[in-house]
Coordinates of C-alpha atoms in Angstrom, one line a residue:
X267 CA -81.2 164.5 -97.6
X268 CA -83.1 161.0 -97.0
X269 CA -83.4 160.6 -101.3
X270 CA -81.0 157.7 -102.3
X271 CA -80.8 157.5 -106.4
X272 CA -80.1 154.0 -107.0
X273 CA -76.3 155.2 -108.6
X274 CA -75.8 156.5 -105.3
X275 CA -77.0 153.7 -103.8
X276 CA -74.7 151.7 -105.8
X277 CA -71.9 153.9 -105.4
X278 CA -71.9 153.4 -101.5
X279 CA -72.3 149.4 -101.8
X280 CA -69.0 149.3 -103.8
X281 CA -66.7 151.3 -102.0
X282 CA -67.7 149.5 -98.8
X283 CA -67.0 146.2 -100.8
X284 CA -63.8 147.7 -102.2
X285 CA -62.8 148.7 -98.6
X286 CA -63.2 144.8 -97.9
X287 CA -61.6 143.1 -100.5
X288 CA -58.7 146.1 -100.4
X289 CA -58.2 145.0 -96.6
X290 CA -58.4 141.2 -96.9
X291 CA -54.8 140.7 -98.0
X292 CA -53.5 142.1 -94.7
X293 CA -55.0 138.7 -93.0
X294 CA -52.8 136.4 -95.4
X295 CA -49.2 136.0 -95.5
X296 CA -47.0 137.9 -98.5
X297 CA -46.4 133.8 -99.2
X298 CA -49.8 132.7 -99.4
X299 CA -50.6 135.9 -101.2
X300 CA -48.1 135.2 -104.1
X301 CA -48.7 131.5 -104.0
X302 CA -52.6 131.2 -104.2
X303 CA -53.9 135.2 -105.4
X304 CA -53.8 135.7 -109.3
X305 CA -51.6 138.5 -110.0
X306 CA -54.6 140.5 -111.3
X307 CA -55.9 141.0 -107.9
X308 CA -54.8 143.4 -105.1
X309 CA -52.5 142.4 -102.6
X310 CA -51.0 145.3 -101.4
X311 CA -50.4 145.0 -97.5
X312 CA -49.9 147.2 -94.7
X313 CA -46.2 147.6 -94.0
X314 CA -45.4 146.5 -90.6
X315 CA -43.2 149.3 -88.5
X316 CA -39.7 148.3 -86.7
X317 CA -41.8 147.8 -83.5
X318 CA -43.9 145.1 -84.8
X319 CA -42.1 143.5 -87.6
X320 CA -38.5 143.9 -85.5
X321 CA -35.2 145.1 -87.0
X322 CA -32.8 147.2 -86.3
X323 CA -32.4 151.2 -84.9
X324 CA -29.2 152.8 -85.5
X325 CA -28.0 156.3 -84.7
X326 CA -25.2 157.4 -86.4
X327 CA -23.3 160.3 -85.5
X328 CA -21.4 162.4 -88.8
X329 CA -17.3 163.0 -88.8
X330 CA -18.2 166.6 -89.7
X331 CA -14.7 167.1 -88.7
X332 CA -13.3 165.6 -91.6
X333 CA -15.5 167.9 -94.4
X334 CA -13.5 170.8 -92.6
X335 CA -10.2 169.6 -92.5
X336 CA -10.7 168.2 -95.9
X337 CA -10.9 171.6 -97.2
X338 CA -8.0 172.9 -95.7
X339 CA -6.0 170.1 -97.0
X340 CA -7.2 171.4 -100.1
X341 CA -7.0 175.0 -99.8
X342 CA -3.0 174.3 -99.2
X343 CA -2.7 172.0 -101.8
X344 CA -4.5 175.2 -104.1
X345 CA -2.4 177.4 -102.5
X346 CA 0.7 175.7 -103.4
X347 CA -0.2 175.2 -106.9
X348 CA -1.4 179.2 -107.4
X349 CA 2.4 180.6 -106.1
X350 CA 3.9 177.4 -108.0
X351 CA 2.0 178.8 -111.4
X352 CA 2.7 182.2 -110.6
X353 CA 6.5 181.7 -109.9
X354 CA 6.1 183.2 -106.4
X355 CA 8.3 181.9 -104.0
X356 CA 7.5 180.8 -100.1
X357 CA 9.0 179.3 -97.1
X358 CA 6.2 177.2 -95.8
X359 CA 2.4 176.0 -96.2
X360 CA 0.7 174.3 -93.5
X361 CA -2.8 174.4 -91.5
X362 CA -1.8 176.4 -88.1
X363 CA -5.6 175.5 -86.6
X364 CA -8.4 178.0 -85.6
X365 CA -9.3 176.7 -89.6
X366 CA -6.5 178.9 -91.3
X367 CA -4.2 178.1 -93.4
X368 CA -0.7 180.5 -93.2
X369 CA 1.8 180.3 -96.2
X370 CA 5.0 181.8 -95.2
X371 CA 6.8 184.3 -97.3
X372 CA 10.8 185.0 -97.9
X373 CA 9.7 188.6 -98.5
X374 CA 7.3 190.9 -97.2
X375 CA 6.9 193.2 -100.1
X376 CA 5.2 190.1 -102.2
X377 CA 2.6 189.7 -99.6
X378 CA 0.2 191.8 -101.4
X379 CA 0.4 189.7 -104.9
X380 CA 0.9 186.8 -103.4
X381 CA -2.7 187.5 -101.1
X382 CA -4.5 188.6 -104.7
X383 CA -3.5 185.4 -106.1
X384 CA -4.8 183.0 -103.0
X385 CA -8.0 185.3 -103.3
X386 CA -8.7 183.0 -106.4
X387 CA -9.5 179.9 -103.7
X388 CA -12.0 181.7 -101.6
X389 CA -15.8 180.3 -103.0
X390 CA -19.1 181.6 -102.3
X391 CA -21.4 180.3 -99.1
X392 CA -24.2 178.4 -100.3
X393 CA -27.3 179.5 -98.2
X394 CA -29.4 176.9 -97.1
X395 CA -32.6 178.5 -97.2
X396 CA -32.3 180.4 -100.4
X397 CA -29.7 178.4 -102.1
X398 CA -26.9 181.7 -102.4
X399 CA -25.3 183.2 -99.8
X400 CA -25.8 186.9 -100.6
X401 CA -22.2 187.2 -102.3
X402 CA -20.3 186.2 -99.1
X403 CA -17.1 184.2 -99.6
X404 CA -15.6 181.2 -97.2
X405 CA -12.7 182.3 -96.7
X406 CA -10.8 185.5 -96.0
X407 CA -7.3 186.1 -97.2
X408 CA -5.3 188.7 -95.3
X409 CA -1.7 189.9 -94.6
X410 CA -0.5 188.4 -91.1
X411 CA 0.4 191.3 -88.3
X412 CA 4.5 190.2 -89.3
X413 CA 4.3 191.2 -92.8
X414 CA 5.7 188.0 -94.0
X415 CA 3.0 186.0 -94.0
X416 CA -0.6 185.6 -95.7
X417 CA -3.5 183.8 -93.8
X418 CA -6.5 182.0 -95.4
X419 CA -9.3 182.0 -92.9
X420 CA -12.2 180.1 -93.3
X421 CA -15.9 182.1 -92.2
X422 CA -18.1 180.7 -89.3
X423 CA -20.7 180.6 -91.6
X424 CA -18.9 178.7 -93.8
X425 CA -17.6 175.9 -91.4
X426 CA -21.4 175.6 -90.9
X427 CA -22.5 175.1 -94.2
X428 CA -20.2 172.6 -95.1
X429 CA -21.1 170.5 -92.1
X430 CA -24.4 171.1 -92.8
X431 CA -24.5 169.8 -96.3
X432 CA -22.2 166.8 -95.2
X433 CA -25.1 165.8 -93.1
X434 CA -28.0 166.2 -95.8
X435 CA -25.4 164.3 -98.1
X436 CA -24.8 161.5 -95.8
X437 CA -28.6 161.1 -95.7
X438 CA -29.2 160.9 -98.8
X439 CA -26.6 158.4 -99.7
X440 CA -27.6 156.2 -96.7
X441 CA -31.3 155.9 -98.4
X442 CA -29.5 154.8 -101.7
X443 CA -27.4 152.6 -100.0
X444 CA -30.7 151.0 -97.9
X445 CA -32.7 151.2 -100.9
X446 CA -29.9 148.8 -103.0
X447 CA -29.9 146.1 -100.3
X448 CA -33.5 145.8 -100.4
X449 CA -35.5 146.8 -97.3
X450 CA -39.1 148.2 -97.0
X451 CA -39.9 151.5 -95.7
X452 CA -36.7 152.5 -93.8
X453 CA -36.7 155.2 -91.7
X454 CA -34.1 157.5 -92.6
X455 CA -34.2 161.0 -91.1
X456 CA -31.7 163.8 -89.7
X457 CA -32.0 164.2 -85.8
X458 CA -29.7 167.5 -84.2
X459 CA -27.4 168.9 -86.2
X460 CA -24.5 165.9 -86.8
X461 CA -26.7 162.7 -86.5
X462 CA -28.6 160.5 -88.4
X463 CA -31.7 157.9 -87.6
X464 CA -32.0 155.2 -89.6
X465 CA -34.7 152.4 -88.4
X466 CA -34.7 149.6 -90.6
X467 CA -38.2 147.1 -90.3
X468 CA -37.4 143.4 -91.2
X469 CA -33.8 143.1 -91.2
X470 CA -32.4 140.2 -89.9
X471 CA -28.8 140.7 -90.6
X472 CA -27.9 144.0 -89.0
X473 CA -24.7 143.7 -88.6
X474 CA -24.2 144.0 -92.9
X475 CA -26.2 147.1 -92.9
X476 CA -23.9 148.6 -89.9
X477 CA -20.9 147.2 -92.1
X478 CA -22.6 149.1 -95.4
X479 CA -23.4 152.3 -93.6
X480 CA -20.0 152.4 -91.3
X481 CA -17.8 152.6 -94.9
X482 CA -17.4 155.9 -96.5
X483 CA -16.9 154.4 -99.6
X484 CA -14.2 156.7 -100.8
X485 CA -12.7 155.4 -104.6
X486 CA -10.1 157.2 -106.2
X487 CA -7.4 155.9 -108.7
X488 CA -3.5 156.7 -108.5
X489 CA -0.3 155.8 -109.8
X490 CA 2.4 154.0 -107.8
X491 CA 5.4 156.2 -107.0
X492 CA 8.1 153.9 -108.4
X493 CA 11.2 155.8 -107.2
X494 CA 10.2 155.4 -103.7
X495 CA 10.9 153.0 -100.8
X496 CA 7.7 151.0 -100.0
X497 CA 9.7 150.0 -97.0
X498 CA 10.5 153.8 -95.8
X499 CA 8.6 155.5 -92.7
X500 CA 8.7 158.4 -94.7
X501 CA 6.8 159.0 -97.6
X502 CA 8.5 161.7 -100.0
X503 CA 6.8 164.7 -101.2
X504 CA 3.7 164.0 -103.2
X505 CA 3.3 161.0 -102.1
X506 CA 1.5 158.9 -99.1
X507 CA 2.2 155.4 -97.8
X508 CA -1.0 153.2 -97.8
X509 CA -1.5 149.5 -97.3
X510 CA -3.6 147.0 -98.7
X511 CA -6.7 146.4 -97.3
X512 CA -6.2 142.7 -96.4
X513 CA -3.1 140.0 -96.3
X514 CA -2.2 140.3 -100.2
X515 CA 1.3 138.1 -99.9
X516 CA 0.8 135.0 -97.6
X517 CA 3.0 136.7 -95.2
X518 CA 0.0 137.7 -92.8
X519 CA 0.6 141.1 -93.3
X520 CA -0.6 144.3 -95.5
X521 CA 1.3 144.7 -98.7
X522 CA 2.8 148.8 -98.0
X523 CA 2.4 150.3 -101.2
X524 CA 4.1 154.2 -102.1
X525 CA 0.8 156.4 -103.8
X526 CA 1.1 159.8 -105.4
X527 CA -1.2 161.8 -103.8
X528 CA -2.6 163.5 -106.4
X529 CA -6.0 161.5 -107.5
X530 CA -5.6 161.0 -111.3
X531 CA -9.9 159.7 -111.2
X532 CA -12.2 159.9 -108.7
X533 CA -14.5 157.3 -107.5
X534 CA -17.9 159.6 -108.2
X535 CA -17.2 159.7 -112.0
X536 CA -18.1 155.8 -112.0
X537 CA -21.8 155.0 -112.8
X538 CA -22.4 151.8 -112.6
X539 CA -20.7 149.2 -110.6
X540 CA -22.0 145.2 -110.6
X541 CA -20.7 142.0 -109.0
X542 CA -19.3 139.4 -111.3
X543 CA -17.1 136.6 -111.6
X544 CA -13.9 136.5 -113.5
X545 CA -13.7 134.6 -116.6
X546 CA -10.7 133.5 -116.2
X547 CA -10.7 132.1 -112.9
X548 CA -13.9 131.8 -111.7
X549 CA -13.0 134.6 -108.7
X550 CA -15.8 137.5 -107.7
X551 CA -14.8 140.7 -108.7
X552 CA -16.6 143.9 -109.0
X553 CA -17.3 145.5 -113.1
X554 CA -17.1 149.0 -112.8
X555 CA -18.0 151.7 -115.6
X556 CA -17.2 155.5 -116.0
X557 CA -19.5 158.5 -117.2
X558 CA -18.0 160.4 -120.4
X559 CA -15.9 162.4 -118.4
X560 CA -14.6 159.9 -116.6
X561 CA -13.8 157.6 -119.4
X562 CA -11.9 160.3 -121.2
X563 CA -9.9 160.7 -118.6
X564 CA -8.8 156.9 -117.5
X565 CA -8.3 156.6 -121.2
X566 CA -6.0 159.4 -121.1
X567 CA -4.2 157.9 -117.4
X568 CA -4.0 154.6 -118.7
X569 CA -2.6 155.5 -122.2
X570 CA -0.2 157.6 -121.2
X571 CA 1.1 155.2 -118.3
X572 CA 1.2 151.7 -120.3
X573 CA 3.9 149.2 -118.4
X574 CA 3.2 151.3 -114.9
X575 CA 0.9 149.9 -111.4
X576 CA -2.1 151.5 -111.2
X577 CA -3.9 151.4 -107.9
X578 CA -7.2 151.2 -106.7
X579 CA -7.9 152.7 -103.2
X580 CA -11.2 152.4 -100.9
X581 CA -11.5 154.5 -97.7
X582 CA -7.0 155.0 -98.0
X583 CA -6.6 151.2 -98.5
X584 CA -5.5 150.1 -101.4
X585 CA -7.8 147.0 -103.1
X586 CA -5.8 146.2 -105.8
X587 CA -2.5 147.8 -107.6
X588 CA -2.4 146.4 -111.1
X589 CA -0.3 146.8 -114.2
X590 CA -1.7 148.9 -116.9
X591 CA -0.9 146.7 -119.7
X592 CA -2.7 148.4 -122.5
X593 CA -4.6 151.3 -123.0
X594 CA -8.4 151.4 -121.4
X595 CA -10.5 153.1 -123.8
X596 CA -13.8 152.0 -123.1
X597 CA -14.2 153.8 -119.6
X598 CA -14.8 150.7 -118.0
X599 CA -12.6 148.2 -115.7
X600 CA -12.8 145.4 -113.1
X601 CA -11.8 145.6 -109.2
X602 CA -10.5 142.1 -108.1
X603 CA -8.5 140.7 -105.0
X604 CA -9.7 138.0 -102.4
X605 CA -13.6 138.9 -102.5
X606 CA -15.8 136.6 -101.3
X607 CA -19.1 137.1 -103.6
X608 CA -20.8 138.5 -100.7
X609 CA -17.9 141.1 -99.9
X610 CA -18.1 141.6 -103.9
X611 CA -21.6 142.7 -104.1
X612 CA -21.5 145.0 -100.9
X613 CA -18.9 146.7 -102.2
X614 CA -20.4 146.9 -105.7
X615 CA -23.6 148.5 -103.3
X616 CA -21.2 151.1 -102.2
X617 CA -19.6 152.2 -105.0
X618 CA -23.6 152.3 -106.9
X619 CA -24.6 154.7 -103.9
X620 CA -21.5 156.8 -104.0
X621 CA -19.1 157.7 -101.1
X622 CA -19.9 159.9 -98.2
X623 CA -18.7 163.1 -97.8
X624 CA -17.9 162.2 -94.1
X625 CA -17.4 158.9 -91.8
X626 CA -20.2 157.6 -89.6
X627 CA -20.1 156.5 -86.3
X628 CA -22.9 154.4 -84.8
X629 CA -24.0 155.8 -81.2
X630 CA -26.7 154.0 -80.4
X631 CA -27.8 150.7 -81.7
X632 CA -30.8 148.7 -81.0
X633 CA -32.7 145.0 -82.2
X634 CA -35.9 144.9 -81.8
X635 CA -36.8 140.7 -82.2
X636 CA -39.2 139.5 -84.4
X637 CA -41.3 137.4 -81.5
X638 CA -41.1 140.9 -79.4
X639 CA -42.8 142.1 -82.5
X640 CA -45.4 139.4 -83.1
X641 CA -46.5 139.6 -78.8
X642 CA -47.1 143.7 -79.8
X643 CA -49.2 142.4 -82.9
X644 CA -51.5 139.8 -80.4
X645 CA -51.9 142.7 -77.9
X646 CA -52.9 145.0 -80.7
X647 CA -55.4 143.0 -81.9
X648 CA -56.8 142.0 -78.7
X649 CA -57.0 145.4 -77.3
X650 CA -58.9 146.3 -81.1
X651 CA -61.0 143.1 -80.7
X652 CA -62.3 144.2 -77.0
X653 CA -62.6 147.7 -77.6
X654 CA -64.8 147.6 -80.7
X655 CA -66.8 144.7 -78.9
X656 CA -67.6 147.3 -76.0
X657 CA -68.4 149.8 -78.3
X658 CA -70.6 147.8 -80.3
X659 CA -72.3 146.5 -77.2
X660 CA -72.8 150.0 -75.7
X661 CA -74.6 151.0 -78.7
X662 CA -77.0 148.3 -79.3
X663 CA -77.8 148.7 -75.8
X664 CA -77.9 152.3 -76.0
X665 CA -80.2 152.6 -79.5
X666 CA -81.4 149.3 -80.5
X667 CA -81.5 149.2 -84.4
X668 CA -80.0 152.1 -85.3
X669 CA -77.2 151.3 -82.5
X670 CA -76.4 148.2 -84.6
X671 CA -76.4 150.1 -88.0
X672 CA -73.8 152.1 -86.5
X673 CA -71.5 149.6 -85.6
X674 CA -71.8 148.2 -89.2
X675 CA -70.8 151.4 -90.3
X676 CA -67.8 151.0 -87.4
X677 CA -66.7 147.7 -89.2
X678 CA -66.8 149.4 -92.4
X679 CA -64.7 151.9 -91.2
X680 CA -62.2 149.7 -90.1
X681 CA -62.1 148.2 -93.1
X682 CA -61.8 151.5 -95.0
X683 CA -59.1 152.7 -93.3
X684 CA -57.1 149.8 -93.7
X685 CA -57.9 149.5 -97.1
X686 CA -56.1 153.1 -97.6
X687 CA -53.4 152.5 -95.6
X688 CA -52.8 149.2 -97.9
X689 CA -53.0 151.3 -101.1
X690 CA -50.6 154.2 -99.8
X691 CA -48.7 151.6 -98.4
X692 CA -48.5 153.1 -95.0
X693 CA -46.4 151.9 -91.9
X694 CA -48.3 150.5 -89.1
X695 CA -46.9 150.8 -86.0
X696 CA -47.8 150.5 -82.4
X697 CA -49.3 154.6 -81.9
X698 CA -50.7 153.6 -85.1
X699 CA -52.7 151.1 -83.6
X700 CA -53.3 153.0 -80.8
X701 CA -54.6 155.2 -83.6
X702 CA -57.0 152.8 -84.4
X703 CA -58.6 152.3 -81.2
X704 CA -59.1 156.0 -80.7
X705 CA -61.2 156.1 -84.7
X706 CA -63.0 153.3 -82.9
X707 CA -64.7 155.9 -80.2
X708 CA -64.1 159.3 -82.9
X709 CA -66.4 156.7 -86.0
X710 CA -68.9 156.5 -83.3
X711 CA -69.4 159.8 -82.0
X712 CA -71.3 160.7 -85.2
X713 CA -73.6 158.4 -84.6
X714 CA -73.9 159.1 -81.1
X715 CA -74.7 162.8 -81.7
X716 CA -77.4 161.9 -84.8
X717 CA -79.1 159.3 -82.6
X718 CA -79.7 161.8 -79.9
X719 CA -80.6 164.4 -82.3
X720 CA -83.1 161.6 -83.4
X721 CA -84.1 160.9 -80.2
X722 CA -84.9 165.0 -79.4
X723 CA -86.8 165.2 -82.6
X724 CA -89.0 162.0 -82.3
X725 CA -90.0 163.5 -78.2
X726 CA -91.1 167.0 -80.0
X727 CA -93.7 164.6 -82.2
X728 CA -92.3 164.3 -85.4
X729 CA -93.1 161.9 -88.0
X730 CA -90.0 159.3 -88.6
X731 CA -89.4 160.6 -91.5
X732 CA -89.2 164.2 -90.6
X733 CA -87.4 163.1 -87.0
X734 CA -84.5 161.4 -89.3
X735 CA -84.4 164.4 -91.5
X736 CA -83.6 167.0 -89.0
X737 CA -81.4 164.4 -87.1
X738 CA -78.9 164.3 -89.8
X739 CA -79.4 167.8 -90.9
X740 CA -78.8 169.7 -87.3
X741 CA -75.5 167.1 -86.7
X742 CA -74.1 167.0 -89.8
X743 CA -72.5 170.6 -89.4
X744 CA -71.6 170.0 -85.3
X745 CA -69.9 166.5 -87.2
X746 CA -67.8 168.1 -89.4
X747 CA -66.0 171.2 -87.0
X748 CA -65.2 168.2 -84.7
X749 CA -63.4 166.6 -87.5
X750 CA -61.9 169.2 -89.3
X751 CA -60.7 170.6 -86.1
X752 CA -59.2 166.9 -85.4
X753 CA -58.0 166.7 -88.6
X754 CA -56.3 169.8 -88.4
X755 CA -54.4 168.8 -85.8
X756 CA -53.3 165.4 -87.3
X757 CA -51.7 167.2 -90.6
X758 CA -49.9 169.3 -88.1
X759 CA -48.5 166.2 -85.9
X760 CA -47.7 164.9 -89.4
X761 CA -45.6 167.8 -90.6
X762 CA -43.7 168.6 -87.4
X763 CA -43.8 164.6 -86.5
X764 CA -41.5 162.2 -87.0
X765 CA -41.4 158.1 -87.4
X766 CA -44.3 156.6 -85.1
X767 CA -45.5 160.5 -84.0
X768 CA -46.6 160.5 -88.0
X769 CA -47.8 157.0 -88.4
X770 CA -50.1 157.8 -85.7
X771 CA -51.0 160.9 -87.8
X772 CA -51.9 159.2 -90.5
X773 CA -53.6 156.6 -89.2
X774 CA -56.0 159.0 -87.4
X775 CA -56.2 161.5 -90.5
X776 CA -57.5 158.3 -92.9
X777 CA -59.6 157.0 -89.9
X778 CA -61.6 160.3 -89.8
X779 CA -61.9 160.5 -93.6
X780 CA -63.8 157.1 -93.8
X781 CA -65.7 158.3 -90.4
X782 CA -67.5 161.0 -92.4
X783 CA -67.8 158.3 -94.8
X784 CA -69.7 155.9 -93.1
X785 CA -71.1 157.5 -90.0
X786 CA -73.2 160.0 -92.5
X787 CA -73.6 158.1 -95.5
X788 CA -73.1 154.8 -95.1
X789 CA -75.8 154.7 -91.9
X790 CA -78.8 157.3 -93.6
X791 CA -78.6 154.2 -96.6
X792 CA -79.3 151.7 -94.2
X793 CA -81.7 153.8 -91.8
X794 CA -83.8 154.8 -95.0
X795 CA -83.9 151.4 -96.5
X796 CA -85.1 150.1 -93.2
X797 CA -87.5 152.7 -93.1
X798 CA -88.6 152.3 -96.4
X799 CA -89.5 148.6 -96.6
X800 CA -90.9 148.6 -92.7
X801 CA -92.8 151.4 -93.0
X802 CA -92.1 152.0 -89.1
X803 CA -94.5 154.6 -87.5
X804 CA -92.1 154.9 -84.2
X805 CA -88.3 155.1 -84.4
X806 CA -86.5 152.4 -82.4
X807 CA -83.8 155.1 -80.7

């Protein structure tokens, strides 16, 4: 166990020097880094958490709401269409709450076809733990007590689902959204059942990333109704009054503008979406470019309504109504109208990450600043800085020589683990740096328990050789179920954790990896090359 081959030997020597040149970067600036390191070398750093960097903390709460009464909307609009199709007449559709939707018949005796045709409109439950939902439907269509009347209910389990999915999609369109404007190692998780946190390290400008996150996002394309009033409180059947999303005619006010209802293409056929600059007169506007499916069907639109408006709508305002002039056959276009480049490229952002199933209210907002950050940084490192100087204190004055070799292995283990932390670009927060302190007093613990062990063997009149032997050999097993047990623990705290709860996890996971590391290998290479070139007849423990 005391045989070093000098590969070995080798081995150990450059992984402790890659552990220090691995860390180094973390004491330079990502400036200095980029300005003065050749590309060639590492520079990966530690990434800073929102409690030391500063940023901004946002909760936002999900419109789940809106999913539900989206699909009643749409189950009357189905409705309608199904009894249109199948000539089948009725005296009213409408949402009557307790999520139903009642169509209203001039005849009971058609109750029965008219319910096996809106049967068509019921669609399975997706399960969200096995992906199907067994064969169960989300709606039940029945015949009201009256006779004259069929209602479409939706399921509990059903209501559920949909909110549930709006959530996970929210999420995930949130990252993309973060991810396009730029920022490293957001925090981006579900909390409850309707909310979502989102902690953002580095951002100085959170007002823009509220703005980004508080827009659904929701594109669709429609033709004007050109029979109607734009003037009218009324819209006509069909048909919906929207205005413009900004002052469009020097009056101060929103251009009213008549829209069919019916979407003729959707905003999530578009693929690709970049900020530009008109040729023609030098204004931002926002390129835009459909999937195959998508282009096929603006060609069609645009082909067949040459001469007519065609208007753009975000979120039910409308950004632009133009005149289709000729056909648009290559499934791409351009959004224009009073951006501002900045306003252009958000929106282009929006439109890349897709729209959100649901609106998002924020609920809680917080800043951390960036000196708030830099005083937790100071007291960090001072609190690192007088705890390892105790501990290396302690155990010179506790075991002489091999006291110090330990606390070379301690350094080395500080080094270690934030060399790993560099390469899996880990977050460093503040329990993280409370992680650190406590792999301070875990690194040493090996030592402490080999020492003694030592110590024992050397009062029992063994040779140094033979003292050092069973030293290592009778701890090493009472080492490792301390830190398997402790590590055990930290991959729990990392899968049921969240944010700074895993960051601590982590921090304590690697530190106990490079313990082993160094408190076993790293000091038996120095205590036998000691022991080798003094030739030592009496331990100094």
């Amino acid at each position: 166990m005391l045989y070093f081959s000098a590969w070995k030997r080798w081995s150990i020597i450059l992984v402790c020097l890659a552990g220090l040149l691995l860390s180094l970067p973390n004491l330079f600036s990502r400036e200095q880094l980029d300005k003065f390191v050749p590309s060639w070398l590492p520079t990966h750093q530690v990434n800073l958490g929102l409690d030391l960097r500063g940023g901004a903390h946002l909760l936002l709460e999900v419109d789940t709401g809106v999913v539900l009464r989206e699909r009643l909307e749409a189950l009357v609009d189905g409705a309608r269409a199904e009894l249109r199709g199948a000539n089948m007449r009725y005296t009213g559709i409408a949402a009557t709450g307790n999520n139903t939707v009642t169509v209203r018949l001039p005849d009971a005796s058609t109750a029965q076809r008219v319910r096996e045709l809106l049967q068509k409109l019921a669609q399975p439950v997706q399960s969200s733990l096995i992906g199907f939902g067994g064969g169960q439907m989300d709606l039940t269509v029945e015949i009201a007590p009256e006779g004259n009347a069929v209602r479409l209910v939706l399921s509990e389990a059903a209501m559920l689902e949909r909110a549930r999915a709006a959530v996970t999609q929210s999420m995930e369109i949130v990252r993309r959204r973060i991810d396009q404007t730029g920022v490293n190692e957001p925090t981006i998780q579900i909390q409850g059942r309707d909310r979502i946190l989102v902690q953002l390290p580095g951002v100085d400008d959170p007002e823009r990333i509220k703005r980004l996150l508080g827009t659904t996002a929701k594109l669709t394309f429609h033709l004007l109704d050109m029979t109607a009033d734009s003037n009218a409180t009324v819209a006509p059947a069909g048909s919906m009054i929207l205005e413009s999303d900004r002052d469009r005619d020097g009056t101060g006010r929103p251009v009213r503008y008549v829209v069919k209802r019916k979407v003729e293409v959707a905003g999530d056929q578009l693929v690709d979406a970049q900020a530009g600059t008109d040729p023609r007169g030098g204004q931002p506007i926002v390129n835009f470019r459909f999937s195959t499916a998508g282009a096929k069907r603006f060609a069609e639109i645009t082909q067949a309504n040459v001469g007519m408006p065609f208007a753009i709508v975000l979120d039910n305002k409308v950004l632009t109504a133009p005149r289709i002039n000729e056909p648009i056959l290559g499934g791409s276009g351009q959004i224009s109208g009073n951006f501002t480049f900045a306003s252009a490229s958000d929106l282009a952002v929006l439109l890349r990450a897709g729209a959100l199933p649901a609106p998002l209210k924020v609920v809680e907002e917080r800043t951390v600043g960036p000196d708030l950050g830099a005083d937790s940084i100071r007291a960090g490192l001072i609190s690192i800085a007088v705890a390892a100087l105790l501990v290396v204190v302690y155990m010179v004055l506790a075991y002489g020589l091999f006291g110090l070799f330990a606390d070379v292995a301690l350094i080395a283990n500080l080094l270690l683990t934030l060399a790993a932390m560099s390469l899996l670009q880990a977050t460093l927060t503040l329990p993280g740096i409370a992680g650190l302190l406590l792999t301070l007093g875990m690194s040493v613990d090996a030592n402490v328990l080999i020492n003694e062990r030592i110590r024992e063997e050397t009062k029992l009149g063994k040779s140094p050789l033979a003292a050092m032997e069973a030293g290592f050999k009778r701890a090493f097993s009472t080492i490792v179920d301390a830190n398997l047990t402790t590590l055990l623990k930290m991959l729990i705290l990392y899968g049921l954790g969240s944010g700074s709860v895993k960051g601590f996890a982590v921090t304590i996971s690697l530190g106990i990896i490079t313990s082993m590391f160094t408190a076993t290998v790293v000091v038996r290479l120095m205590m036998v090359t000691w022991l080798r070139r003094s030739r030592a007849t009496i331990l100094p423990v």
